Amino acid sequence: MTSPSAAATRPTEFEIFRGLHHRDRPLVLPNAWDFASAALLADEGFPAIGTTSLGVAAAAGLTDGAGVTKAETFTAARRMAGLPIPVTVDVEGGFDERPGAVADFVEQLAACGIAGVNLEDGRRGSALAAPEQQAALIAAVKERTPEVFVNARVDTHWLGLDHGSTHDRARRYAAAGADGVFVPGLTDPARIERVVACSEVPVNVLYSPTGPDLETLTELGVRRVSTGSLLYRAALSAALGVARAVRNDAAVAPGSVSYPEIQRLLPAPPS
């Protein structure tokens, strides 16, 4: 039986997740879209998982990046929070322009046990938030829930806008309290290295099949590598391929996750 003192000194999900950004190799963070995908990734041994806003939105029949999936994001997060590993949630731009409202939402996620959030400065209509506005959102979240790992996403390269402000935005967001900086869309090693050099907090990049491999990213100083919507899109592609094979009376490749395997990972119904 665990003693009260041992339980009190056990690292929290927040502490565990933060520590995963300070190891010899980057944290490879797969992004799930529902409980089953998250549970499979946890069972595979990944030490933490994130959500993909595209997967959560598309599964609900909604558009990603439009600020309309707050309820769906919270529902998915609350379910995944029961897993035995830290979970970080993509909250797009916070689903509100008011710092207090964004802090309220992150506080609700933290109360469920969510260890981190991804907060982007991209806005609806392929626009960028003013950096001072985004910094205010980050500061409000960190003041309310300092334990939550805030990964500040800089969308300059993702949206192809104002590349010259990338480093300034990264510095502003870190100064506002961000625990990490995420610059998706960067695949050039020299540019990644410059972002790492200018950042005082761990740098996250989005994995690209045509970009640097994990060993190179490690050498560049990257501390976190996310898969984004890649797994969700790959899952849809695989499902479509099987459906086509069945329709065309072609062979279906073996290796699918079995029914019992999925059932084993699902919570038992209440008695």
PDB file of C-alpha atoms in Angstrom, residues 31-136:
ATOM      1  CA  ASN A  31      -1.931  13.298 -32.009  1.00  0.00           C
ATOM      2  CA  ALA A  32      -5.205  11.444 -31.387  1.00  0.00           C
ATOM      3  CA  TRP A  33      -8.748  12.442 -32.323  1.00  0.00           C
ATOM      4  CA  ASP A  34     -10.925  10.305 -30.025  1.00  0.00           C
ATOM      5  CA  PHE A  35     -10.636   8.049 -27.003  1.00  0.00           C
ATOM      6  CA  ALA A  36      -9.902   4.858 -28.960  1.00  0.00           C
ATOM      7  CA  SER A  37      -7.041   6.373 -30.967  1.00  0.00           C
ATOM      8  CA  ALA A  38      -5.617   7.918 -27.791  1.00  0.00           C
ATOM      9  CA  ALA A  39      -5.911   4.655 -25.847  1.00  0.00           C
ATOM     10  CA  LEU A  40      -4.155   2.695 -28.602  1.00  0.00           C
ATOM     11  CA  LEU A  41      -1.272   5.172 -28.619  1.00  0.00           C
ATOM     12  CA  ALA A  42      -0.982   5.034 -24.835  1.00  0.00           C
ATOM     13  CA  ASP A  43      -1.034   1.240 -24.940  1.00  0.00           C
ATOM     14  CA  GLU A  44       1.748   1.334 -27.543  1.00  0.00           C
ATOM     15  CA  GLY A  45       3.982   3.002 -24.968  1.00  0.00           C
ATOM     16  CA  PHE A  46       4.026   6.633 -26.025  1.00  0.00           C
ATOM     17  CA  PRO A  47       4.700   8.677 -22.859  1.00  0.00           C
ATOM     18  CA  ALA A  48       2.218  11.434 -23.769  1.00  0.00           C
ATOM     19  CA  ILE A  49      -0.319  12.249 -26.447  1.00  0.00           C
ATOM     20  CA  GLY A  50      -1.838  15.357 -27.962  1.00  0.00           C
ATOM     21  CA  THR A  51      -5.050  15.961 -29.846  1.00  0.00           C
ATOM     22  CA  THR A  52      -5.371  16.996 -33.476  1.00  0.00           C
ATOM     23  CA  SER A  53      -7.828  19.824 -33.994  1.00  0.00           C
ATOM     24  CA  LEU A  54      -8.509  18.654 -37.555  1.00  0.00           C
ATOM     25  CA  GLY A  55      -9.388  15.156 -36.365  1.00  0.00           C
ATOM     26  CA  VAL A  56     -11.640  16.382 -33.564  1.00  0.00           C
ATOM     27  CA  ALA A  57     -13.376  18.870 -35.873  1.00  0.00           C
ATOM     28  CA  ALA A  58     -13.784  16.581 -38.881  1.00  0.00           C
ATOM     29  CA  ALA A  59     -15.107  13.717 -36.743  1.00  0.00           C
ATOM     30  CA  ALA A  60     -17.856  16.097 -35.619  1.00  0.00           C
ATOM     31  CA  GLY A  61     -18.557  17.354 -39.142  1.00  0.00           C
ATOM     32  CA  LEU A  62     -17.091  20.780 -38.386  1.00  0.00           C
ATOM     33  CA  THR A  63     -14.366  22.939 -39.933  1.00  0.00           C
ATOM     34  CA  ASP A  64     -10.931  23.064 -38.331  1.00  0.00           C
ATOM     35  CA  GLY A  65      -9.408  26.400 -37.379  1.00  0.00           C
ATOM     36  CA  ALA A  66     -12.731  28.235 -37.384  1.00  0.00           C
ATOM     37  CA  GLY A  67     -13.140  28.454 -33.610  1.00  0.00           C
ATOM     38  CA  VAL A  68     -16.343  26.388 -33.615  1.00  0.00           C
ATOM     39  CA  THR A  69     -15.255  23.183 -31.855  1.00  0.00           C
ATOM     40  CA  LYS A  70     -14.953  24.285 -28.241  1.00  0.00           C
ATOM     41  CA  ALA A  71     -17.563  21.811 -26.962  1.00  0.00           C
ATOM     42  CA  GLU A  72     -16.190  18.935 -29.054  1.00  0.00           C
ATOM     43  CA  THR A  73     -12.648  19.695 -27.936  1.00  0.00           C
ATOM     44  CA  PHE A  74     -13.650  19.657 -24.278  1.00  0.00           C
ATOM     45  CA  THR A  75     -15.609  16.407 -24.648  1.00  0.00           C
ATOM     46  CA  ALA A  76     -12.679  14.650 -26.323  1.00  0.00           C
ATOM     47  CA  ALA A  77     -10.234  16.028 -23.754  1.00  0.00           C
ATOM     48  CA  ARG A  78     -12.346  14.960 -20.784  1.00  0.00           C
ATOM     49  CA  ARG A  79     -12.481  11.399 -22.094  1.00  0.00           C
ATOM     50  CA  MET A  80      -8.755  11.218 -22.850  1.00  0.00           C
ATOM     51  CA  ALA A  81      -7.843  12.676 -19.465  1.00  0.00           C
ATOM     52  CA  GLY A  82      -8.649   9.298 -17.911  1.00  0.00           C
ATOM     53  CA  LEU A  83      -5.679   7.686 -19.639  1.00  0.00           C
ATOM     54  CA  PRO A  84      -2.569   6.864 -17.562  1.00  0.00           C
ATOM     55  CA  ILE A  85      -0.314   9.286 -19.472  1.00  0.00           C
ATOM     56  CA  PRO A  86      -0.275  13.086 -19.839  1.00  0.00           C
ATOM     57  CA  VAL A  87      -2.547  14.590 -22.481  1.00  0.00           C
ATOM     58  CA  THR A  88      -2.151  17.978 -24.158  1.00  0.00           C
ATOM     59  CA  VAL A  89      -5.011  19.544 -26.098  1.00  0.00           C
ATOM     60  CA  ASP A  90      -5.043  21.658 -29.238  1.00  0.00           C
ATOM     61  CA  VAL A  91      -7.367  24.559 -28.431  1.00  0.00           C
ATOM     62  CA  GLU A  92      -6.807  26.393 -31.723  1.00  0.00           C
ATOM     63  CA  GLY A  93      -6.719  30.116 -30.856  1.00  0.00           C
ATOM     64  CA  GLY A  94      -8.513  29.589 -27.550  1.00  0.00           C
ATOM     65  CA  PHE A  95     -12.071  29.793 -28.975  1.00  0.00           C
ATOM     66  CA  ASP A  96     -12.322  33.398 -27.790  1.00  0.00           C
ATOM     67  CA  GLU A  97     -10.505  36.707 -28.168  1.00  0.00           C
ATOM     68  CA  ARG A  98     -10.928  37.614 -24.478  1.00  0.00           C
ATOM     69  CA  PRO A  99      -7.987  36.558 -22.302  1.00  0.00           C
ATOM     70  CA  GLY A 100     -10.226  35.797 -19.333  1.00  0.00           C
ATOM     71  CA  ALA A 101     -12.476  33.521 -21.378  1.00  0.00           C
ATOM     72  CA  VAL A 102      -9.501  31.594 -22.766  1.00  0.00           C
ATOM     73  CA  ALA A 103      -8.113  31.230 -19.230  1.00  0.00           C
ATOM     74  CA  ASP A 104     -11.523  29.946 -18.084  1.00  0.00           C
ATOM     75  CA  PHE A 105     -11.476  27.216 -20.727  1.00  0.00           C
ATOM     76  CA  VAL A 106      -7.939  26.092 -19.952  1.00  0.00           C
ATOM     77  CA  GLU A 107      -8.808  26.038 -16.252  1.00  0.00           C
ATOM     78  CA  GLN A 108     -11.691  23.674 -17.029  1.00  0.00           C
ATOM     79  CA  LEU A 109      -9.325  21.424 -18.985  1.00  0.00           C
ATOM     80  CA  ALA A 110      -6.794  21.445 -16.142  1.00  0.00           C
ATOM     81  CA  ALA A 111      -9.509  20.484 -13.674  1.00  0.00           C
ATOM     82  CA  CYS A 112     -10.125  17.359 -15.800  1.00  0.00           C
ATOM     83  CA  GLY A 113      -6.433  16.469 -15.616  1.00  0.00           C
ATOM     84  CA  ILE A 114      -5.230  17.834 -18.968  1.00  0.00           C
ATOM     85  CA  ALA A 115      -1.503  18.593 -18.691  1.00  0.00           C
ATOM     86  CA  GLY A 116      -0.998  21.038 -21.544  1.00  0.00           C
ATOM     87  CA  VAL A 117      -2.559  23.087 -24.310  1.00  0.00           C
ATOM     88  CA  ASN A 118      -1.498  24.145 -27.755  1.00  0.00           C
ATOM     89  CA  LEU A 119      -2.490  27.797 -28.288  1.00  0.00           C
ATOM     90  CA  GLU A 120      -2.012  29.184 -31.795  1.00  0.00           C
ATOM     91  CA  ASP A 121      -1.761  32.726 -33.112  1.00  0.00           C
ATOM     92  CA  GLY A 122      -3.403  31.792 -36.407  1.00  0.00           C
ATOM     93  CA  ARG A 123      -6.923  33.101 -36.804  1.00  0.00           C
ATOM     94  CA  ARG A 124      -9.948  32.349 -38.941  1.00  0.00           C
ATOM     95  CA  GLY A 125      -9.539  33.386 -42.545  1.00  0.00           C
ATOM     96  CA  SER A 126      -5.791  32.635 -42.695  1.00  0.00           C
ATOM     97  CA  ALA A 127      -4.845  35.623 -40.567  1.00  0.00           C
ATOM     98  CA  LEU A 128      -2.426  36.154 -37.707  1.00  0.00           C
ATOM     99  CA  ALA A 129      -3.287  37.628 -34.319  1.00  0.00           C
ATOM    100  CA  ALA A 130      -1.345  40.697 -33.271  1.00  0.00           C
ATOM    101  CA  PRO A 131       1.574  39.376 -31.211  1.00  0.00           C
ATOM    102  CA  GLU A 132       0.717  41.577 -28.233  1.00  0.00           C
ATOM    103  CA  GLN A 133      -2.847  40.223 -28.272  1.00  0.00           C
ATOM    104  CA  GLN A 134      -1.609  36.636 -28.343  1.00  0.00           C
ATOM    105  CA  ALA A 135       0.872  37.343 -25.564  1.00  0.00           C
ATOM    106  CA  ALA A 136      -2.016  38.638 -23.438  1.00  0.00           C
TER     107      ALA A 136
END
